[in-house]
Backbone as ProteinMPNN parsed JSONL, in Angstrom:
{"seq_chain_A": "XXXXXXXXXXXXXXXXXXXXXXXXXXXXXXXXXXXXXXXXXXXXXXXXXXXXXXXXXXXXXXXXXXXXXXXXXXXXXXXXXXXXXXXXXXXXXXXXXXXXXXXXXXXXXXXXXXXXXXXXXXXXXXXXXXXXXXXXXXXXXXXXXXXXXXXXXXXXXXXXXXXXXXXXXXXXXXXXXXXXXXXXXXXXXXXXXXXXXXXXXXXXXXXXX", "coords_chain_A": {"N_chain_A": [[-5.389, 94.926, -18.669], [-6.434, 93.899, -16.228], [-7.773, 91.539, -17.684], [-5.827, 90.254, -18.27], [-4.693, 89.519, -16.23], [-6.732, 87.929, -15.182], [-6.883, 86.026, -16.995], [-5.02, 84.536, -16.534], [-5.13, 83.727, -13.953], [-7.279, 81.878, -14.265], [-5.693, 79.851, -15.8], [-4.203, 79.446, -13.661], [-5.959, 77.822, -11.962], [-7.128, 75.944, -13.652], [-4.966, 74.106, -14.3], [-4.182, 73.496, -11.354], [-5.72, 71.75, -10.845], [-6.103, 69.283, -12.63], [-4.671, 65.936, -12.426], [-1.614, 65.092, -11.15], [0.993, 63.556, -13.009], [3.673, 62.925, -11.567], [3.319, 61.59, -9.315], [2.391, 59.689, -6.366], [2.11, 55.971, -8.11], [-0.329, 54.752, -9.922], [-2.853, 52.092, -8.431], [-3.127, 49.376, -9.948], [-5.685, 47.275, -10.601], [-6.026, 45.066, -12.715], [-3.406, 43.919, -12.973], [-2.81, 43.075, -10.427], [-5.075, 41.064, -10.242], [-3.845, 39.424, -12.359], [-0.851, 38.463, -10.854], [-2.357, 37.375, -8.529], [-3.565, 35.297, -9.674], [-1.865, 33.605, -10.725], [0.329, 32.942, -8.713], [-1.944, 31.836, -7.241], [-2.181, 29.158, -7.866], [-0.483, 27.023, -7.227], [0.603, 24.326, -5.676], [2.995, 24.038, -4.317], [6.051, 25.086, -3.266], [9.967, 25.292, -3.787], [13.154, 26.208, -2.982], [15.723, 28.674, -2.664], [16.442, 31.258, -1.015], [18.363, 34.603, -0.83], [19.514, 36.402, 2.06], [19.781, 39.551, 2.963], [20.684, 41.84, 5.255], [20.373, 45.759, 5.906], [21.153, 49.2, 6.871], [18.63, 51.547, 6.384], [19.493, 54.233, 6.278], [22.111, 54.534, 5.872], [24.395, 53.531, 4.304], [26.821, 52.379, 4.486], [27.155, 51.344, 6.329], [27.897, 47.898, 7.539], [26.526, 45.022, 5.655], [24.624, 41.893, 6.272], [24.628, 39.033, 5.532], [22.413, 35.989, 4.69], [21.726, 32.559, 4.198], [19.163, 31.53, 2.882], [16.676, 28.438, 2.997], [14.161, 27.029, 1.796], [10.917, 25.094, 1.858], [7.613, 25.087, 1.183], [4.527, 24.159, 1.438], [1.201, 25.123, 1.025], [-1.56, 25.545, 2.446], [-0.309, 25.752, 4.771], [2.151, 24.092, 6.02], [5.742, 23.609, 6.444], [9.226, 24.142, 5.86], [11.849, 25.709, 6.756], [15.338, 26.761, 6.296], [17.729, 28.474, 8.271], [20.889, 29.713, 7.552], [24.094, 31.193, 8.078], [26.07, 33.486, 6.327], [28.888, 33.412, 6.888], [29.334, 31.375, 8.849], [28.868, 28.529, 8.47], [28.119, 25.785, 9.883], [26.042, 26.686, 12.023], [23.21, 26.366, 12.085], [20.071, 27.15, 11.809], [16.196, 25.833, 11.981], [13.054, 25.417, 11.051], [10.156, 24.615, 11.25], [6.765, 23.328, 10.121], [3.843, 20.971, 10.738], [1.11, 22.411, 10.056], [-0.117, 21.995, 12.158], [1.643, 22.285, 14.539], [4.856, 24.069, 15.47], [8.32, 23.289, 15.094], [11.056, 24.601, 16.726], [14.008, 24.144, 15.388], [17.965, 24.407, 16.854], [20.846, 24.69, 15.936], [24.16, 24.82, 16.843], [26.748, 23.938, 16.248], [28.028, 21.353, 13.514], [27.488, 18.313, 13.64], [26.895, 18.405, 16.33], [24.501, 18.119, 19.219], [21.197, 18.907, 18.865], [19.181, 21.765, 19.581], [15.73, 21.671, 20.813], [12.937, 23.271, 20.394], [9.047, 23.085, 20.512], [6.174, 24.161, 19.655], [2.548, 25.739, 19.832], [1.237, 25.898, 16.511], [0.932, 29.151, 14.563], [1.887, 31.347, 16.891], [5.165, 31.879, 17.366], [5.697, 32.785, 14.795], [5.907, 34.586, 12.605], [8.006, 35.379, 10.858], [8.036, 32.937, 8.99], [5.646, 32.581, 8.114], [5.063, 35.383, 6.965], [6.558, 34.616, 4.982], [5.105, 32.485, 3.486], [2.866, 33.874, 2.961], [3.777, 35.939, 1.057], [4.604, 34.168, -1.07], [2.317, 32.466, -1.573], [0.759, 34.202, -2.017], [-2.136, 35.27, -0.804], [-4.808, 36.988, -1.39], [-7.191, 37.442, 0.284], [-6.457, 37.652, 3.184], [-4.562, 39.483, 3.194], [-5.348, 41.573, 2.727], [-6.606, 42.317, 4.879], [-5.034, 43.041, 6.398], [-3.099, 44.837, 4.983], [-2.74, 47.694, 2.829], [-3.289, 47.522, -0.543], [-1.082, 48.258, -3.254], [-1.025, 47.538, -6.925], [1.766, 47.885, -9.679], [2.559, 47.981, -12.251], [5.803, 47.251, -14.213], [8.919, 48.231, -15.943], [9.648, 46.198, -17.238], [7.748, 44.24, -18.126], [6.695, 42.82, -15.787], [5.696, 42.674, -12.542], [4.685, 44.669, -9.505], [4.07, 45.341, -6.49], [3.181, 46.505, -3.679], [2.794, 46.769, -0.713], [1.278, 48.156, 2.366], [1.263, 48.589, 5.988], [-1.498, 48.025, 7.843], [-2.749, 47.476, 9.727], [-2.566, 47.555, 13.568], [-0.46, 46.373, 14.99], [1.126, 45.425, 13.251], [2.272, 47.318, 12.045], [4.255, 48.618, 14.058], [6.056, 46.988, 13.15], [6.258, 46.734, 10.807], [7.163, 49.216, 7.804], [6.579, 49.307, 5.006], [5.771, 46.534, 2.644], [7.4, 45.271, -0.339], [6.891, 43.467, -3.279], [8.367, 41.956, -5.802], [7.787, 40.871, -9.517], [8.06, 38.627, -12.155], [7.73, 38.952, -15.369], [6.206, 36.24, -16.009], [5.0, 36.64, -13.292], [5.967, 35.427, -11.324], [7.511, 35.238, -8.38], [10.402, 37.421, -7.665], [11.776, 39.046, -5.817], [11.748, 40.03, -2.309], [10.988, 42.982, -0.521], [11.575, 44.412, 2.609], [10.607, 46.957, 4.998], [11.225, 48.269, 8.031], [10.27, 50.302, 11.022], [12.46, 50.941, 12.187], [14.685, 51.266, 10.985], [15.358, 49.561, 9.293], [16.206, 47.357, 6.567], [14.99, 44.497, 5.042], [16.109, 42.752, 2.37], [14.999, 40.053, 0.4], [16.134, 38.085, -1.766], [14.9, 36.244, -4.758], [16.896, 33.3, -5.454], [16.211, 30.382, -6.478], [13.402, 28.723, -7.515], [11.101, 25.95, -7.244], [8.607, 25.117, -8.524], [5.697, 22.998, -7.334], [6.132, 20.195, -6.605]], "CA_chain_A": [[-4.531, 94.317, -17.657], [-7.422, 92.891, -15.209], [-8.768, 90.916, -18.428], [-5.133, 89.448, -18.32], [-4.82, 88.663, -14.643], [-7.946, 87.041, -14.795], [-6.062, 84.913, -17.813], [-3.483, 83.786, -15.798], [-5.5, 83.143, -12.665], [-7.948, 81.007, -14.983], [-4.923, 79.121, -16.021], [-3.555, 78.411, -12.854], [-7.267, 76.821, -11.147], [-6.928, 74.796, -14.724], [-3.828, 73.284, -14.03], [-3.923, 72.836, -10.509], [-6.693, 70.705, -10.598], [-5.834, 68.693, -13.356], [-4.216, 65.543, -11.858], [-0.335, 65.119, -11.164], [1.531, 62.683, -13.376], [4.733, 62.754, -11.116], [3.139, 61.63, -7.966], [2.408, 58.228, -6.444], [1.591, 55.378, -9.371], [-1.826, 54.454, -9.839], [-2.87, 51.008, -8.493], [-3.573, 48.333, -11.395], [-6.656, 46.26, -10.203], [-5.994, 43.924, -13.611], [-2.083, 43.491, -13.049], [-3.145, 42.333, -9.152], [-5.673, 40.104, -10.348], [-3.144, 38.281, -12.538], [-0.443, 37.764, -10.154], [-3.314, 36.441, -7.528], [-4.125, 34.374, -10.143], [-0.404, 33.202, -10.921], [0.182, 32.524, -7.282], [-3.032, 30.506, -6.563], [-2.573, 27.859, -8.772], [0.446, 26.18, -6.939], [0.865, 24.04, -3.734], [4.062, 23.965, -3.069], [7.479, 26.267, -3.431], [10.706, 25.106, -2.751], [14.553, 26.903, -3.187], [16.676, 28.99, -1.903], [16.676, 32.753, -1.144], [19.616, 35.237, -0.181], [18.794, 37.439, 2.706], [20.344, 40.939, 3.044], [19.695, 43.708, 6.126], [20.864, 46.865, 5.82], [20.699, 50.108, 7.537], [18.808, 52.614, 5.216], [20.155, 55.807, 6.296], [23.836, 54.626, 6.54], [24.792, 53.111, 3.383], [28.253, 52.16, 4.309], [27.161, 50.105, 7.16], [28.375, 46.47, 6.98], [25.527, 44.151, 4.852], [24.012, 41.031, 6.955], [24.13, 38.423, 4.71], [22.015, 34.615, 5.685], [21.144, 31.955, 3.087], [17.438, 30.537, 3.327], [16.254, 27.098, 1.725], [13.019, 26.829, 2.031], [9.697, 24.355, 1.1], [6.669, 25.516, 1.669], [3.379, 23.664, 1.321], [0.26, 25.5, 0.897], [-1.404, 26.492, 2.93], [0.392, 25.484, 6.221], [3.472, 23.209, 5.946], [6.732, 24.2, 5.738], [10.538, 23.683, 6.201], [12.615, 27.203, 5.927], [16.294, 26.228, 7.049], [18.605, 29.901, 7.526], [22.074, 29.703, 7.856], [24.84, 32.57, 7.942], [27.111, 33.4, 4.841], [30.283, 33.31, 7.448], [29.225, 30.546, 9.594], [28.073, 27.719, 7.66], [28.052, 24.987, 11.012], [25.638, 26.929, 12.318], [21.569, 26.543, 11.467], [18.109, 27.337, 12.229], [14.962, 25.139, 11.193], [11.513, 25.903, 11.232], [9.141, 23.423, 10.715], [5.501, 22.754, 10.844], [3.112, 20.149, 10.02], [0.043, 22.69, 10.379], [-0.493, 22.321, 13.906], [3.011, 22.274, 15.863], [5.688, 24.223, 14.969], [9.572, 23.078, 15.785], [12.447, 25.347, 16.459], [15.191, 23.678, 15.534], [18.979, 25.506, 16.524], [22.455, 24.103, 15.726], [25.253, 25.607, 16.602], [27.584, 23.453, 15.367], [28.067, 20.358, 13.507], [27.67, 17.014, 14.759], [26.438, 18.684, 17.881], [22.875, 17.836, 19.413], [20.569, 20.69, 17.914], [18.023, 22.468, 20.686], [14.519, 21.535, 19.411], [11.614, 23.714, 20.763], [8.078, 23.061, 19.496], [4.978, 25.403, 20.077], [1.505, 25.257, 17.899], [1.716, 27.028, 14.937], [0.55, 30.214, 14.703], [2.3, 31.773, 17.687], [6.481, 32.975, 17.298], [6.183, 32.264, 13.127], [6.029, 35.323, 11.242], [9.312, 35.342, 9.809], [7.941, 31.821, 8.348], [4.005, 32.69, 7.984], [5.221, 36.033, 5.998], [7.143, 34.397, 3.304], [4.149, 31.558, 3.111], [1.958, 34.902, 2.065], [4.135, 36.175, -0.081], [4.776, 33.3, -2.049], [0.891, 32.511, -2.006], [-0.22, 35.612, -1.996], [-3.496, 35.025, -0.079], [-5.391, 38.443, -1.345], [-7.945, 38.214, 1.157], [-6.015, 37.395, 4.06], [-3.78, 40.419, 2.849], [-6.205, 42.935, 2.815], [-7.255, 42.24, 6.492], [-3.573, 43.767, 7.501], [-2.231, 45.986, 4.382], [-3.553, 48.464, 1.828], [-2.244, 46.812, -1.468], [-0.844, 48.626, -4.585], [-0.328, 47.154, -7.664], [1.779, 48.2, -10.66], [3.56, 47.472, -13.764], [7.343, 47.526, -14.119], [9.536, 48.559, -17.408], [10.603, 44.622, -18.118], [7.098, 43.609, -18.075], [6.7, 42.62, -14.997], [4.804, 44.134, -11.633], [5.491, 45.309, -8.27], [3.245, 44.788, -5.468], [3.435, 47.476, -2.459], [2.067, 46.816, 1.022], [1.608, 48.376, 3.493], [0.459, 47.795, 6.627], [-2.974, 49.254, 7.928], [-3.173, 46.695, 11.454], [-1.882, 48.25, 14.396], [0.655, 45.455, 15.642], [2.374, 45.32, 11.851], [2.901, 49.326, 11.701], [5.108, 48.389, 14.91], [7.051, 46.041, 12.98], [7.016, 47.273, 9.319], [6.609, 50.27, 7.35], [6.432, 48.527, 3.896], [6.569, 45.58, 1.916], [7.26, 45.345, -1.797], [6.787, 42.181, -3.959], [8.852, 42.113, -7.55], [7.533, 39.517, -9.636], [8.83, 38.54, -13.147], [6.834, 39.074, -16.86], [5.497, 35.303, -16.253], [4.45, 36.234, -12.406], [6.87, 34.732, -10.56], [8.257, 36.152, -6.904], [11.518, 37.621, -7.795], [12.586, 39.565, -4.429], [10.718, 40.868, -1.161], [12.034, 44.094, 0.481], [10.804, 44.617, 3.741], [11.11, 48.153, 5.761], [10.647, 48.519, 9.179], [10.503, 51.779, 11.685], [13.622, 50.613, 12.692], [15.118, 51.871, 9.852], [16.348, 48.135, 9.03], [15.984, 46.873, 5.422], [15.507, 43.446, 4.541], [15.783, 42.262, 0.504], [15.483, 38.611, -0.092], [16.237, 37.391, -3.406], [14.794, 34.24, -4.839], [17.481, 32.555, -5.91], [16.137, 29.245, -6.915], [12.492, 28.08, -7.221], [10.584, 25.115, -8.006], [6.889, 24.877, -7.99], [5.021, 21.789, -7.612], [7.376, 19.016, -7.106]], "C_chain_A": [[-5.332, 93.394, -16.738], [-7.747, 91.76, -16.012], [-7.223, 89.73, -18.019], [-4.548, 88.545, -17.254], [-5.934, 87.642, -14.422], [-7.841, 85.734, -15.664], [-5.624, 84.263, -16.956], [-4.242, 83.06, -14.801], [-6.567, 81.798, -13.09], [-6.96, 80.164, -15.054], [-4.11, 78.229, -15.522], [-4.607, 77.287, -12.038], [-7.063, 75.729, -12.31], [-6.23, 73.248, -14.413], [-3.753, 73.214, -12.88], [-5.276, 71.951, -9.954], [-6.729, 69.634, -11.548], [-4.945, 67.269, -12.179], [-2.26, 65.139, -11.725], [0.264, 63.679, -11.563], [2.753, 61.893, -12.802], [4.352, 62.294, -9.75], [2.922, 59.886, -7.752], [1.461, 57.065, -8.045], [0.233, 55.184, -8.996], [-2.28, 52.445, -9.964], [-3.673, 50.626, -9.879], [-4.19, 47.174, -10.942], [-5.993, 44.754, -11.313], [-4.486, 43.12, -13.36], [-2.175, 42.668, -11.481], [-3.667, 40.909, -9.378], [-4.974, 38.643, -11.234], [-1.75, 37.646, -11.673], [-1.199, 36.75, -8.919], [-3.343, 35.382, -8.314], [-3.158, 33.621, -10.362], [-0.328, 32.489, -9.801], [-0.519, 31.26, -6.774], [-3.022, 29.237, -6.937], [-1.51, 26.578, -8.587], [0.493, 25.789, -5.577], [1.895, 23.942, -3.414], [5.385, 24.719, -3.683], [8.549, 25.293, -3.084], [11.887, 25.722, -3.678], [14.764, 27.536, -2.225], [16.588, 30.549, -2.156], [17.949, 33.613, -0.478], [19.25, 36.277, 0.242], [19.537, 38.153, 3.253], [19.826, 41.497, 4.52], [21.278, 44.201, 6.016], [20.268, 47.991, 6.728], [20.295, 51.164, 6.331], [19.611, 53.643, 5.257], [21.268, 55.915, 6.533], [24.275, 53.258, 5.499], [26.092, 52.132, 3.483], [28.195, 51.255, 5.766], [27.457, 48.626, 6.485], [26.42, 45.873, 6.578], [25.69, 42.708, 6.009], [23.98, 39.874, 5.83], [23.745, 36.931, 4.762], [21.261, 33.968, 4.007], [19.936, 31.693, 3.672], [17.167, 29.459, 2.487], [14.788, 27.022, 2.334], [12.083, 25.797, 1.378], [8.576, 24.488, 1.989], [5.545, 24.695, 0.703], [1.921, 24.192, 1.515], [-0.872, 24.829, 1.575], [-0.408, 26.988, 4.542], [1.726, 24.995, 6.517], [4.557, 24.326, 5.571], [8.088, 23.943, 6.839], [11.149, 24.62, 5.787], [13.702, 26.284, 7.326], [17.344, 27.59, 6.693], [19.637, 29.778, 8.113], [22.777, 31.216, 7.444], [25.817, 33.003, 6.892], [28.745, 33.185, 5.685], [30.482, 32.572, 8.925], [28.02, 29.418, 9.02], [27.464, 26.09, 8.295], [26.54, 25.784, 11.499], [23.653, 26.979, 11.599], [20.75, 26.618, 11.981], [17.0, 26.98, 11.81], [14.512, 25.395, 11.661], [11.008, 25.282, 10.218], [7.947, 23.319, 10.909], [4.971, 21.922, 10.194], [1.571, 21.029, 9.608], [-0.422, 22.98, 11.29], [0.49, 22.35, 14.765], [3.838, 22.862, 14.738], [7.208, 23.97, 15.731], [10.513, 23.89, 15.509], [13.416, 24.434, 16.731], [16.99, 24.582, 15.473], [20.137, 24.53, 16.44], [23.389, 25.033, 15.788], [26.526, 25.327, 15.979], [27.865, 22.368, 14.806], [28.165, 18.965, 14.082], [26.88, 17.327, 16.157], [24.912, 18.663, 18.207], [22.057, 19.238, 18.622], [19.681, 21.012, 19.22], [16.65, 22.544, 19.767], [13.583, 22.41, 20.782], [10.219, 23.806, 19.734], [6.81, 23.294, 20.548], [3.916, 25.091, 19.285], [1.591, 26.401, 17.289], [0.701, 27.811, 14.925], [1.356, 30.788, 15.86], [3.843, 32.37, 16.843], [6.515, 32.553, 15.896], [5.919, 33.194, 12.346], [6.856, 35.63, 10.544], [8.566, 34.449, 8.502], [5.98, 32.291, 7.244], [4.058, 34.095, 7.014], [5.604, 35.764, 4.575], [6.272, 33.361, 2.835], [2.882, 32.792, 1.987], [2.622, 35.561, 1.074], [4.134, 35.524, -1.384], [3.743, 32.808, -2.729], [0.361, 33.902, -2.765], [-1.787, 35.713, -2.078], [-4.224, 36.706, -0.387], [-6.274, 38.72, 0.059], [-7.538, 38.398, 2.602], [-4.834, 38.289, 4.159], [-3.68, 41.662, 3.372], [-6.607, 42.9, 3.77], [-5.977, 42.827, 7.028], [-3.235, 44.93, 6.284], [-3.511, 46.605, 3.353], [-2.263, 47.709, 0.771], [-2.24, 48.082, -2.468], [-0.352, 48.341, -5.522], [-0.039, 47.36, -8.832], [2.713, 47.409, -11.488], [4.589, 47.844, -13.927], [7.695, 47.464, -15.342], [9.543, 47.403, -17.474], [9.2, 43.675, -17.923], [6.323, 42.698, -16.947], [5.902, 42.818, -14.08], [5.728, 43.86, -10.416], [4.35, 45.67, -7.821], [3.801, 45.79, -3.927], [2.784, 47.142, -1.29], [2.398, 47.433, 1.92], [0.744, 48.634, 4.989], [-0.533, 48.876, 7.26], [-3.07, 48.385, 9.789], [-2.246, 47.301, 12.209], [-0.547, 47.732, 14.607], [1.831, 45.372, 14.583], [3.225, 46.357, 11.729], [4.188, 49.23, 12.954], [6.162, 47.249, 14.346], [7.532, 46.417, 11.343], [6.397, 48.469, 8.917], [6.256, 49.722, 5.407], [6.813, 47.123, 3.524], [6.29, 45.507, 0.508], [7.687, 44.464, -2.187], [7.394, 42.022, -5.186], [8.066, 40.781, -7.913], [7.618, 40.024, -11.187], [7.611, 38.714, -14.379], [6.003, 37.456, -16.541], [4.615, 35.432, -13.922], [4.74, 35.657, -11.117], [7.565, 35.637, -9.804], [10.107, 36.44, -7.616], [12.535, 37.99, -6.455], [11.162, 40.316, -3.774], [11.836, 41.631, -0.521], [11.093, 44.245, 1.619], [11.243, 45.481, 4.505], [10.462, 48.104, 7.014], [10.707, 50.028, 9.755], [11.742, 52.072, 12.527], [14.816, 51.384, 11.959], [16.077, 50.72, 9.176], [15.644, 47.972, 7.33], [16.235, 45.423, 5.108], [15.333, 42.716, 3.102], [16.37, 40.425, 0.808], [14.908, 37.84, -1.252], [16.091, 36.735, -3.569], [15.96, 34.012, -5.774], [17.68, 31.347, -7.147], [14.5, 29.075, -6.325], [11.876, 27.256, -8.041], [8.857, 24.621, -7.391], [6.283, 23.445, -8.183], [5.565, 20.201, -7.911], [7.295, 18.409, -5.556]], "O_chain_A": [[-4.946, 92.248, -16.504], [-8.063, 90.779, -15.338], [-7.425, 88.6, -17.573], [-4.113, 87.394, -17.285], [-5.945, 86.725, -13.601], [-8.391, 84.67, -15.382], [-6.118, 83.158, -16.73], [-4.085, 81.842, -14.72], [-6.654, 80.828, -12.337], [-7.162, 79.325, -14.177], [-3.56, 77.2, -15.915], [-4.236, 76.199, -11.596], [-6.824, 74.587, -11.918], [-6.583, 72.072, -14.33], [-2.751, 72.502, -12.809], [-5.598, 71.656, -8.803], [-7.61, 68.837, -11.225], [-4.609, 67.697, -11.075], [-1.868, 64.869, -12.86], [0.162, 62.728, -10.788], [3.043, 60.746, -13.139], [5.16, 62.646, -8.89], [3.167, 59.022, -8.594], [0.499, 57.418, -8.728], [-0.241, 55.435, -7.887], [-2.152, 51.706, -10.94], [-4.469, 51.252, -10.579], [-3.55, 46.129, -10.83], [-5.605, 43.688, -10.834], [-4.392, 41.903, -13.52], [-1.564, 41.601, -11.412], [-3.131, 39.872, -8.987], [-5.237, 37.451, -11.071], [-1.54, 36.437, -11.778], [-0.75, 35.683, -8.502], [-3.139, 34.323, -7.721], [-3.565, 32.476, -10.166], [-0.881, 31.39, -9.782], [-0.127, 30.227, -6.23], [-3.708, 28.335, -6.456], [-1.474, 25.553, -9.268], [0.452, 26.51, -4.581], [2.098, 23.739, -2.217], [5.411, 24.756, -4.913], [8.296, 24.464, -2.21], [11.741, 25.784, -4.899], [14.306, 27.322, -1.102], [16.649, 31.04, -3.283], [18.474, 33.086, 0.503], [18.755, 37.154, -0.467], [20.17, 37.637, 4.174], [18.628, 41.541, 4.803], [22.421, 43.743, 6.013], [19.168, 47.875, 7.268], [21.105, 51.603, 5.515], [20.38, 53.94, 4.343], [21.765, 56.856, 7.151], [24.441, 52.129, 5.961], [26.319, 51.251, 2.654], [29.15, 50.589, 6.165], [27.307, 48.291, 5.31], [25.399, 46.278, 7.135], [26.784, 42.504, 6.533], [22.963, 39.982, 5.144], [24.774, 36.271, 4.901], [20.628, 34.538, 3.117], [19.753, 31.649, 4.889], [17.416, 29.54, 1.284], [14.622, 26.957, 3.552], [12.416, 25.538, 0.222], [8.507, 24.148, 3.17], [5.656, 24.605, -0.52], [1.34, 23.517, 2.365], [-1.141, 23.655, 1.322], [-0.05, 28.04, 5.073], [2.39, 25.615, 7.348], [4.499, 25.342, 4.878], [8.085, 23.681, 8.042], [11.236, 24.74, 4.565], [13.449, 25.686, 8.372], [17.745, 27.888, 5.567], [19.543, 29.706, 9.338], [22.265, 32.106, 6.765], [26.66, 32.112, 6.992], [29.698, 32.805, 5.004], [31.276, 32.856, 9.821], [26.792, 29.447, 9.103], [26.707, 25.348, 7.67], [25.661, 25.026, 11.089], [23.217, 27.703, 10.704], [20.68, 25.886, 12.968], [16.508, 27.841, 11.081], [14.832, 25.768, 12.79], [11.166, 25.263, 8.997], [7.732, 23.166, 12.112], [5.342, 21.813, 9.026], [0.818, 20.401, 8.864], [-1.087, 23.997, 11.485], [0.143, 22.46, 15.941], [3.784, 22.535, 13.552], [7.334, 24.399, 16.878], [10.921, 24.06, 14.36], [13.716, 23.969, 17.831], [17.34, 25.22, 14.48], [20.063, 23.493, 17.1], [23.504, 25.951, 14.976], [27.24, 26.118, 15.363], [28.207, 21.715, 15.792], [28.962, 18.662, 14.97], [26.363, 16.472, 16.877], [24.136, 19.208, 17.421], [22.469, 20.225, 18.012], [19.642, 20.015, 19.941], [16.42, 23.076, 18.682], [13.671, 22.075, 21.963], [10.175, 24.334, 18.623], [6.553, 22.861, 21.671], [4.015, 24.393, 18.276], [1.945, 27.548, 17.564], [-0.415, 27.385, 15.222], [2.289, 30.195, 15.319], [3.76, 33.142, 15.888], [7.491, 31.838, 15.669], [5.632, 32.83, 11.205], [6.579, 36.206, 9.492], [8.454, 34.903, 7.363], [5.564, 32.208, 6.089], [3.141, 34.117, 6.193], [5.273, 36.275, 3.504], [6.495, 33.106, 1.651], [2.348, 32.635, 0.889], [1.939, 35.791, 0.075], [3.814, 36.011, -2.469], [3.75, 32.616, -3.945], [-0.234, 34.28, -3.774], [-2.49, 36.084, -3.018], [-4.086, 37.55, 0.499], [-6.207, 39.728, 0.761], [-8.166, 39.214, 3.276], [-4.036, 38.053, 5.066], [-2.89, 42.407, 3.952], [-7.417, 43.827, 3.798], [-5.963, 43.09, 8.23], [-3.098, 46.061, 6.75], [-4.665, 46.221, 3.163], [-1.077, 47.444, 0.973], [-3.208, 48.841, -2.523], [0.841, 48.64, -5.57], [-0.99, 47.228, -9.602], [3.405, 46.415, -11.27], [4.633, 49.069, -13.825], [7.014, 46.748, -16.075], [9.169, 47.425, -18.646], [9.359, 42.496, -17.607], [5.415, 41.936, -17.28], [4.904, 43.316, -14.602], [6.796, 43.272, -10.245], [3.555, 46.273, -8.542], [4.844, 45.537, -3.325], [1.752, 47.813, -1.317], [3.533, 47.447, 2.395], [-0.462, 48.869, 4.922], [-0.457, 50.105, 7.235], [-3.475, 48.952, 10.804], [-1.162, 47.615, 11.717], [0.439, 48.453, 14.455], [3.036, 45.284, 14.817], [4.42, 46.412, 11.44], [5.18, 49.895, 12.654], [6.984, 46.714, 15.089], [8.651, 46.403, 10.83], [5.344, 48.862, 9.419], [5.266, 50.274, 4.928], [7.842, 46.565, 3.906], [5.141, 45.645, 0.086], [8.822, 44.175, -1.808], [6.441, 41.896, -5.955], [7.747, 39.885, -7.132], [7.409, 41.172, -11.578], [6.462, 38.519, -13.982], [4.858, 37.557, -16.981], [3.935, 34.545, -13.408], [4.013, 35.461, -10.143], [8.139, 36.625, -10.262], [10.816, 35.495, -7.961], [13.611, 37.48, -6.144], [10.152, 40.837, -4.248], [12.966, 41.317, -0.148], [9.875, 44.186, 1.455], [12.341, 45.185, 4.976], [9.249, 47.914, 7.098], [11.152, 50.917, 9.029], [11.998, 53.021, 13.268], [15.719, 52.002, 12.523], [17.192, 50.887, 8.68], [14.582, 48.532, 7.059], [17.381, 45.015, 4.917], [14.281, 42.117, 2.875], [17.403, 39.861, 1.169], [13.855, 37.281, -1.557], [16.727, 35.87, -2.968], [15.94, 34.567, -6.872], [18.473, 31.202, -8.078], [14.215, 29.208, -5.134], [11.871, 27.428, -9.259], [8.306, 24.103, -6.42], [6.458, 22.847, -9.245], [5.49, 19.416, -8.857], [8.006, 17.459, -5.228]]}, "name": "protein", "num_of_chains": 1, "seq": "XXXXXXXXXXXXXXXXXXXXXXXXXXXXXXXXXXXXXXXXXXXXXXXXXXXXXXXXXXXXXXXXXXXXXXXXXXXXXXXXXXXXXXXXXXXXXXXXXXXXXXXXXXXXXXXXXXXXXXXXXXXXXXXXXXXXXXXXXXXXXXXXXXXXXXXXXXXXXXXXXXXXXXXXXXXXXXXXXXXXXXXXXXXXXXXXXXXXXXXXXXXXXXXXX"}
């Protein structure tokens, strides 16, 4: 009987040191290194994304839903223009050359627009997030998030961040990157501590034009 307790207890140190297949995935240095490499090799983006928030923990809340057009110029430039799915008079530009950025607001057609312009870098991370995504600047990444990157059933990967800098953890709790069998940004979800969710779908993109 002791010989067989001492079975069992052998059997369980075995197996609980063995490692757990059901637990978080295991980053993929090589699958990283080819979307970086995908990414880097283009200066400029431009289309259209469809941007969602949601409440996670309340399903049946009403959906947020805002078009985006965007063109972005590597590493700095860029023209993101977001309008509302049920107010289509209404718009918001954001512009920079690099060094000034302009808020442009419209409320309604025809009507003067309200331009404010600041230097760039300051109120632009809405704009300066989807510039890194779309790049996907590794090293300039890894100075704010811990990355993880894996491989998706359709060939594909999926890109996890999340943030490690103090000021981000106050604004998000993740962000996750889809990107298609050739590499290509499909959708960014973005979680905050808010408990807000935002998914925005690329739509439409055209590189290098």
């Amino acid at each position: 009987m002791q010989i067989l307790v001492q079975g069992f207890a052998l059997i369980a140190l075995v197996f609980s040191s063995l490692p757990s297949f059901a637990g978080e995935p295991t980053h993929d240095p090589v699958i990283l290194d080819q979307v970086v490499a995908a990414q880097q090799q283009h200066r400029t983006v431009q289309g259209k994304l469809l941007w969602l928030t949601r409440q996670i923990a309340d399903p049946s809340a009403p959906v947020r839903e805002q078009q985006v057009q965007f063109y972005l110029a590597f590493p700095e430039r860029y023209h993101v223009i977001v309008t509302k799915a049920d107010d289509q008079e209404s718009k918001q530009h954001y512009v920079s050359d690099g060094k000034t950025r302009w808020e442009i607001a419209q409320l309604f057609a025809g009507e003067k627009p309200d331009v404010k312009a600041a230097p760039s870098g300051g109120d632009d991370e809405f704009e300066r997030r989807l510039m890194a995504c779309f790049r996907f600047d590794r090293a300039n990444l890894q100075a704010d998030f811990s990355i993880l990157a894996i491989a998706t059933a359709d060939q594909g990967a999926e890109i996890r961040l999340t943030p490690s800098a103090v000021k981000l953890k106050e604004q998000l709790t993740m962000l996750v990157l889809s990107f298609d069998k050739k590499h290509a940004l499909k959708s960014i979800r973005s979680d905050d501590p808010q408990g807000n969710r935002l998914d925005f779908i690329v739509q439409e993109a055209t590189y290098d034009q």
